[in-house]
Amino acid sequence: MSAEAGTRTTRITATPGGVGDTPLRPDGTLKVTGEFAYASDLWHDEMVWGATLRSPHPHARIAGIDITEALTLPGVFAVLTAADVPGENAFGLEHADQPVLASEFVRYEGEPVAIVAADHPETARRAAQRIRVDYEVLPAVTDPRRAMDADAPAVHRPGNLVRHLTLRRGNPDPKAPVVVSLDFEVGMQDQAFLGPESGLAVPGDDGGVDLYVATQWLHVDQRQICLALGLPPEKVRLTLAGVGGAFGGREDLSVHVHACLLALRTGKPVKMSYGREESFFGHVHRHPATMTYEFGAERDGTLVYAKANLLFDGGAYASSTAAVVGNGGTLGLGPYRFPSVAVDAYGVFTNNPPCGAMRGFGCVQAAFAHEALMDELADAVGVDRVEIRQRNGMREGDVNITGQVIDSAAPVAELLQIVRDLPMPPPLDPSDIRALPGAVGNTTHGEGVVRGVGYAIAYKNVGFSEGFDDYSTARVRLELTGGEPVATVHTAAAEVGQGLITVEQQICRTELGVERVVVHPKTTGVGSGGSTSASRQTYVTGGAVKAACESVRAVVLERAAALLGRSAGELRLDGEKLLGASGEVLLGLGDVLGTEAVEETVEWRHRPTHAIDPETGQGNAHVQFAFSAHRAVVDVDVELGLVKVVALDSAQDVGKAINPDAVVGQIHGGSAQGMGLALMEEMVVTDGHVRNPSFTDYLIPTILDMPPMQVQVLEYADPHAPYGVRGVGEPPTISSGPAVAAAVRAATGKALHRVPIRPEHITGT
Amino acid sequence: MRVTTTVNGTEQHVDDVWPGESLLYMLRERMGLPGSKNACEQGECGSCTVYLDGEPVCACLVAAGQAIGREVTTVEGLAAGGALHPVQEAFVECGAVQCGFCTPGLVVAAHDLLERVPRPSDLEIREALAGNLCRCTGYEKILDAVRLAADRQVRA
């Protein structure tokens, strides 16, 4: 990677293991030896197991539930239904519209109806099967277009519309000499994190409960659990258990309330852990989308207007659908300059599986459409596909389609140029079939194989938008332990594998100049860290840790000043020493700390965002924008429709790489997930039933599917963000898939307006 | 039933095993060895890879009773005397670990590859690890780690 390419890099004083360095993850050794405790690894004396009975129907009325047979099975401790929920039988990220356990209706296949605690997981599952539920099957609405009809069955009262975002800007009746349009469809993607939903609930002596769980936001979980249990927050204490990936799929509750209910009822610790099939039913997915786009342009390719209609299938409950629509509507035309715009974005209820957050959040679906259409516009006006993007690409100072000024770097043209100029992979070598489409399936020795190259650019908001109070809390303590200064950083911000704990340590080292930094377990014993989503934690929790360190440092300097009889302004803290104005050592940090620790807690906010105008969609909706570009090279066996991705190279502006190795790791992994959606990943849902809830039938990229990836990183500091950082995690997932799809179109000459692209779409059979 | 099996070099007796339990369940829930991971429990993801009499297998597809009288080596048994095995060391150093849920299985699979093929080509690494799913890394740094471990082992 090249950190030199950006010329406005923030220079940070080099502290070993600090900001800009690449210290190793503090949990790395535990993870390679098998000692790291993931949520599904937890164990407790007297622990029993929970299991969930789920609806087999996409839509039905529950006429009755008989738990007698389940209760009589030896080893069963409790069987609970909706009647046993002590608080409100409702939860939800934005709207509490989803029952903890279904009472009157089930609205999707897999909706939880009853829960069981037993001495063995198999006993619990068998007991669940003995629960008799009397269902009256109801007509299901499973086509999101049909859901918008006035006479469609209503999934919820008053109707099936979750949100309709309208965005209007510029000329309401624009004309252009060149007009291109398309319809595009994106299938339902699953996060497919490898660590299944799991948690351990331990009943407390005070009538409360301690929950150890894999999640993305402890405090939003706590709020929902308290509502359902009818308990105050001090009686519902959460600790983050080891998280085996998240990608959005752990924003909504899964085992949380169920495990707590069973623990409180049985008085025993209860562990719940889903198998892979249940996991496919146990979390929300990426919204499938159907989109219609039209671009108008001058004959030289300069964009004049865009019209877009996006429809997101939210499934049976609201989850974060409204925010996904917000992103799709406000960002869904890509990082281009459009004088006139008309966008309508809809999210609707259906009886399909609920959809919510997944990496890229509303921008992923839209990017497939806007990037496919940019290629078609390029071809229509006879301009190179990269060049047309560069000419129309956003620059710093431009106004985006919601009227917001892009007030930090927007290197669209440069990112595209970088990926175009990266070395190309070697030409097709038919001598080793392992490198060909179909590989050891021995389907070709090179005949019928065509190479294609595709490009894409995308952008995404970082942090929560549209006026959300998006803050994080950090507590930093500095003290002498065994005679050495040690910093302890405590946030509730979830580490899900991305490396936030490493970043927290790095910031403490840079700000306090200490080598040893302990990361406190993530708990609700400190204020909210906000969600580990929207690429926001390095920015927001990083900002909170930095601010807490600054407060600690100020106290240390005050104390030192008092000891020395000087003013704090003359002193600075560096390398565990207090230095005077000319760098002379005045005191050791240990002399200042003595036996009295310094501890500060800070709640930190980024610049506020604002709601958009309900009629025009105008407003400063977002706090920061992050840009990435991809170039994909594919070999396609056009006779069989088999695709081998040969290269997937990218460039991204990260503002400031706090940990450059971890940044590249995020870009690699994000690129893989985008590629998966382009070529293989789809939850197949017919008539409301999921047809492929397994890793046998839902395919994610293997090491054989992934090509080598070159990554170039720009560091154009955002002057509004701590250290200049820009969120990293999501942009690569947005631009990689459209680049792969474009490469397949280039190889095949087919329009391919649906992803994932299947072999039959290529062969036409 | 009672299962007597040798795990990581020590013969052990496990009582009250239900015959339907997998080797993975027995290791994780009855023997205090949760290092082998339960990502799919259907033989698709490789996260539970262990050695059974020296052969890498998915522990989720082996019945607990099939381990009777046999030798099992898990990820917990690879690091000798507290020192990381070179494959483990390379995974940490190369950033091949993010969430880490796939890591134990990949470490065992990579360990097995380098036992058989000390200097694998990239294509050989890819073939050998094709049964191990990772959702975080895109596999680039996993390839780096296996190359680094191979280099170090060949030199040592």
Short mmCIF file of N, CA, C and O in Angstrom, two decimals, chain A residues 512-576:
data_model
loop_
_atom_site.label_atom_id
_atom_site.label_comp_id
_atom_site.label_asym_id
_atom_site.label_seq_id
_atom_site.Cartn_x
_atom_site.Cartn_y
_atom_site.Cartn_z
N LEU A 512 -1.11 9.46 25.42
CA LEU A 512 -0.57 9.45 26.78
C LEU A 512 0.90 9.06 26.83
O LEU A 512 1.54 9.18 27.89
N GLY A 513 1.43 8.60 25.71
CA GLY A 513 2.85 8.25 25.67
C GLY A 513 3.20 7.04 26.52
O GLY A 513 4.37 6.84 26.85
N VAL A 514 2.21 6.25 26.89
CA VAL A 514 2.51 5.05 27.68
C VAL A 514 2.52 3.83 26.75
O VAL A 514 1.84 3.81 25.72
N GLU A 515 3.29 2.84 27.15
CA GLU A 515 3.43 1.67 26.29
C GLU A 515 2.32 0.65 26.58
O GLU A 515 1.76 0.05 25.68
N ARG A 516 2.03 0.47 27.88
CA ARG A 516 1.08 -0.58 28.27
C ARG A 516 -0.34 -0.03 28.33
O ARG A 516 -0.62 0.88 29.11
N VAL A 517 -1.20 -0.61 27.50
CA VAL A 517 -2.61 -0.19 27.49
C VAL A 517 -3.46 -1.45 27.60
O VAL A 517 -3.37 -2.35 26.76
N VAL A 518 -4.29 -1.50 28.60
CA VAL A 518 -5.20 -2.62 28.82
C VAL A 518 -6.57 -2.23 28.29
O VAL A 518 -7.05 -1.13 28.57
N VAL A 519 -7.17 -3.13 27.50
CA VAL A 519 -8.54 -2.88 27.04
C VAL A 519 -9.50 -3.58 28.00
O VAL A 519 -9.49 -4.81 28.11
N HIS A 520 -10.29 -2.81 28.69
CA HIS A 520 -11.28 -3.36 29.65
C HIS A 520 -12.33 -4.14 28.86
O HIS A 520 -12.69 -3.73 27.75
N PRO A 521 -12.85 -5.22 29.43
CA PRO A 521 -13.96 -5.90 28.74
C PRO A 521 -15.09 -4.91 28.42
O PRO A 521 -15.34 -3.98 29.17
N LYS A 522 -15.75 -5.17 27.32
CA LYS A 522 -16.80 -4.26 26.85
C LYS A 522 -18.09 -4.55 27.63
O LYS A 522 -18.62 -5.66 27.53
N THR A 523 -18.56 -3.58 28.37
CA THR A 523 -19.74 -3.80 29.21
C THR A 523 -20.65 -2.57 29.19
O THR A 523 -20.25 -1.48 28.76
N THR A 524 -21.85 -2.76 29.75
CA THR A 524 -22.74 -1.62 29.94
C THR A 524 -22.40 -0.88 31.23
O THR A 524 -23.14 0.02 31.63
N GLY A 525 -21.28 -1.23 31.85
CA GLY A 525 -20.82 -0.49 33.02
C GLY A 525 -20.24 0.87 32.68
O GLY A 525 -19.86 1.64 33.57
N VAL A 526 -20.14 1.17 31.42
CA VAL A 526 -19.73 2.50 30.96
C VAL A 526 -20.80 2.95 29.97
O VAL A 526 -21.58 2.13 29.50
N GLY A 527 -20.82 4.23 29.62
CA GLY A 527 -21.86 4.73 28.72
C GLY A 527 -21.77 4.13 27.32
O GLY A 527 -20.78 3.47 26.97
N SER A 528 -22.79 4.40 26.53
CA SER A 528 -22.89 3.79 25.21
C SER A 528 -21.70 4.14 24.32
O SER A 528 -21.20 5.27 24.32
N GLY A 529 -21.26 3.15 23.55
CA GLY A 529 -20.24 3.38 22.53
C GLY A 529 -20.87 3.51 21.15
O GLY A 529 -20.16 3.60 20.15
N GLY A 530 -22.19 3.47 21.11
CA GLY A 530 -22.85 3.50 19.81
C GLY A 530 -22.64 2.17 19.10
O GLY A 530 -22.03 1.24 19.62
N SER A 531 -23.16 2.10 17.91
CA SER A 531 -23.18 0.85 17.16
C SER A 531 -21.86 0.63 16.43
O SER A 531 -21.27 1.56 15.90
N THR A 532 -21.43 -0.64 16.42
CA THR A 532 -20.34 -1.01 15.52
C THR A 532 -20.95 -1.25 14.15
O THR A 532 -21.26 -2.37 13.78
N SER A 533 -21.18 -0.15 13.45
CA SER A 533 -21.75 -0.21 12.12
C SER A 533 -21.53 1.15 11.48
O SER A 533 -20.97 2.05 12.11
N ALA A 534 -21.93 1.27 10.23
CA ALA A 534 -21.78 2.53 9.50
C ALA A 534 -20.32 2.99 9.47
O ALA A 534 -20.07 4.20 9.40
N SER A 535 -19.40 2.05 9.53
CA SER A 535 -17.95 2.37 9.45
C SER A 535 -17.55 3.44 10.45
O SER A 535 -16.68 4.26 10.18
N ARG A 536 -18.21 3.44 11.65
CA ARG A 536 -18.12 4.62 12.50
C ARG A 536 -17.20 4.50 13.71
O ARG A 536 -16.90 5.50 14.36
N GLN A 537 -16.78 3.27 14.11
CA GLN A 537 -16.16 3.17 15.42
C GLN A 537 -14.79 3.83 15.53
O GLN A 537 -14.48 4.44 16.55
N THR A 538 -13.94 3.71 14.53
CA THR A 538 -12.64 4.36 14.63
C THR A 538 -12.81 5.87 14.73
O THR A 538 -12.10 6.56 15.45
N TYR A 539 -13.81 6.37 14.00
CA TYR A 539 -14.10 7.80 14.02
C TYR A 539 -14.70 8.20 15.37
O TYR A 539 -14.16 9.08 16.08
N VAL A 540 -15.79 7.57 15.76
CA VAL A 540 -16.57 8.08 16.89
C VAL A 540 -16.02 7.56 18.22
O VAL A 540 -15.75 8.36 19.13
N THR A 541 -15.87 6.25 18.36
CA THR A 541 -15.27 5.76 19.61
C THR A 541 -13.80 6.15 19.66
O THR A 541 -13.28 6.50 20.73
N GLY A 542 -13.14 6.14 18.51
CA GLY A 542 -11.76 6.64 18.47
C GLY A 542 -11.71 8.09 18.95
O GLY A 542 -10.82 8.48 19.72
N GLY A 543 -12.66 8.89 18.52
CA GLY A 543 -12.72 10.28 18.95
C GLY A 543 -12.95 10.39 20.45
O GLY A 543 -12.38 11.26 21.13
N ALA A 544 -13.80 9.50 20.98
CA ALA A 544 -14.09 9.52 22.42
C ALA A 544 -12.86 9.11 23.22
O ALA A 544 -12.56 9.72 24.26
N VAL A 545 -12.14 8.10 22.76
CA VAL A 545 -10.93 7.66 23.47
C VAL A 545 -9.89 8.77 23.44
O VAL A 545 -9.24 9.07 24.45
N LYS A 546 -9.75 9.41 22.30
CA LYS A 546 -8.79 10.51 22.18
C LYS A 546 -9.16 11.63 23.17
O LYS A 546 -8.30 12.14 23.89
N ALA A 547 -10.45 11.96 23.21
CA ALA A 547 -10.88 13.04 24.09
C ALA A 547 -10.69 12.67 25.56
O ALA A 547 -10.29 13.51 26.38
N ALA A 548 -10.97 11.41 25.91
CA ALA A 548 -10.77 10.97 27.30
C ALA A 548 -9.29 11.02 27.66
O ALA A 548 -8.93 11.43 28.77
N CYS A 549 -8.45 10.62 26.74
CA CYS A 549 -7.00 10.69 26.98
C CYS A 549 -6.56 12.14 27.19
O CYS A 549 -5.72 12.43 28.06
N GLU A 550 -7.12 13.03 26.40
CA GLU A 550 -6.76 14.44 26.54
C GLU A 550 -7.15 14.97 27.92
O GLU A 550 -6.41 15.75 28.54
N SER A 551 -8.31 14.52 28.42
CA SER A 551 -8.73 14.92 29.77
C SER A 551 -7.79 14.36 30.82
O SER A 551 -7.43 15.05 31.79
N VAL A 552 -7.41 13.09 30.65
CA VAL A 552 -6.47 12.47 31.61
C VAL A 552 -5.15 13.23 31.57
O VAL A 552 -4.56 13.55 32.62
N ARG A 553 -4.69 13.53 30.39
CA ARG A 553 -3.41 14.23 30.25
C ARG A 553 -3.46 15.60 30.93
O ARG A 553 -2.50 16.01 31.60
N ALA A 554 -4.58 16.28 30.78
CA ALA A 554 -4.71 17.60 31.39
C ALA A 554 -4.61 17.50 32.91
O ALA A 554 -3.96 18.34 33.55
N VAL A 555 -5.22 16.46 33.49
CA VAL A 555 -5.14 16.28 34.95
C VAL A 555 -3.70 15.98 35.37
O VAL A 555 -3.19 16.51 36.35
N VAL A 556 -3.03 15.14 34.59
CA VAL A 556 -1.63 14.80 34.90
C VAL A 556 -0.77 16.06 34.86
O VAL A 556 0.07 16.29 35.75
N LEU A 557 -0.99 16.87 33.86
CA LEU A 557 -0.18 18.10 33.73
C LEU A 557 -0.46 19.06 34.89
O LEU A 557 0.44 19.70 35.42
N GLU A 558 -1.73 19.14 35.30
CA GLU A 558 -2.08 19.99 36.44
C GLU A 558 -1.39 19.50 37.71
O GLU A 558 -0.84 20.28 38.48
N ARG A 559 -1.43 18.20 37.89
CA ARG A 559 -0.78 17.63 39.08
C ARG A 559 0.73 17.90 39.04
O ARG A 559 1.33 18.27 40.07
N ALA A 560 1.31 17.69 37.90
CA ALA A 560 2.76 17.90 37.77
C ALA A 560 3.09 19.37 38.01
O ALA A 560 4.09 19.70 38.68
N ALA A 561 2.24 20.25 37.47
CA ALA A 561 2.48 21.68 37.64
C ALA A 561 2.46 22.06 39.11
O ALA A 561 3.30 22.84 39.58
N ALA A 562 1.51 21.46 39.84
CA ALA A 562 1.43 21.75 41.27
C ALA A 562 2.67 21.25 42.00
O ALA A 562 3.21 21.92 42.88
N LEU A 563 3.14 20.05 41.61
CA LEU A 563 4.34 19.50 42.25
C LEU A 563 5.58 20.35 41.96
O LEU A 563 6.45 20.51 42.80
N LEU A 564 5.62 20.88 40.75
CA LEU A 564 6.82 21.60 40.30
C LEU A 564 6.74 23.10 40.56
O LEU A 564 7.74 23.81 40.40
N GLY A 565 5.54 23.58 40.90
CA GLY A 565 5.38 25.01 41.07
C GLY A 565 5.48 25.76 39.75
O GLY A 565 5.94 26.89 39.68
N ARG A 566 5.04 25.11 38.67
CA ARG A 566 5.03 25.76 37.36
C ARG A 566 3.60 25.79 36.83
O ARG A 566 2.70 25.20 37.43
N SER A 567 3.42 26.40 35.68
CA SER A 567 2.08 26.35 35.09
C SER A 567 2.01 25.14 34.15
O SER A 567 3.01 24.76 33.52
N ALA A 568 0.81 24.55 34.08
CA ALA A 568 0.62 23.34 33.26
C ALA A 568 0.95 23.60 31.80
O ALA A 568 1.39 22.71 31.08
N GLY A 569 0.75 24.84 31.36
CA GLY A 569 0.99 25.17 29.96
C GLY A 569 2.43 25.02 29.54
O GLY A 569 2.74 24.88 28.34
N GLU A 570 3.35 25.03 30.50
CA GLU A 570 4.77 24.88 30.15
C GLU A 570 5.19 23.43 30.02
O GLU A 570 6.33 23.14 29.63
N LEU A 571 4.30 22.50 30.40
CA LEU A 571 4.68 21.09 30.50
C LEU A 571 4.07 20.27 29.38
O LEU A 571 3.03 20.62 28.84
N ARG A 572 4.75 19.18 29.05
CA ARG A 572 4.10 18.19 28.20
C ARG A 572 4.50 16.79 28.63
O ARG A 572 5.50 16.61 29.33
N LEU A 573 3.65 15.84 28.22
CA LEU A 573 3.80 14.45 28.62
C LEU A 573 4.27 13.66 27.41
O LEU A 573 3.64 13.69 26.35
N ASP A 574 5.40 12.97 27.56
CA ASP A 574 5.92 12.21 26.42
C ASP A 574 6.79 11.08 26.95
O ASP A 574 7.64 11.30 27.83
N GLY A 575 6.59 9.89 26.41
CA GLY A 575 7.45 8.76 26.77
C GLY A 575 7.49 8.50 28.27
O GLY A 575 8.55 8.19 28.82
N GLU A 576 6.36 8.61 28.93
CA GLU A 576 6.22 8.36 30.36
C GLU A 576 7.05 9.33 31.21
O GLU A 576 7.48 9.02 32.31
#
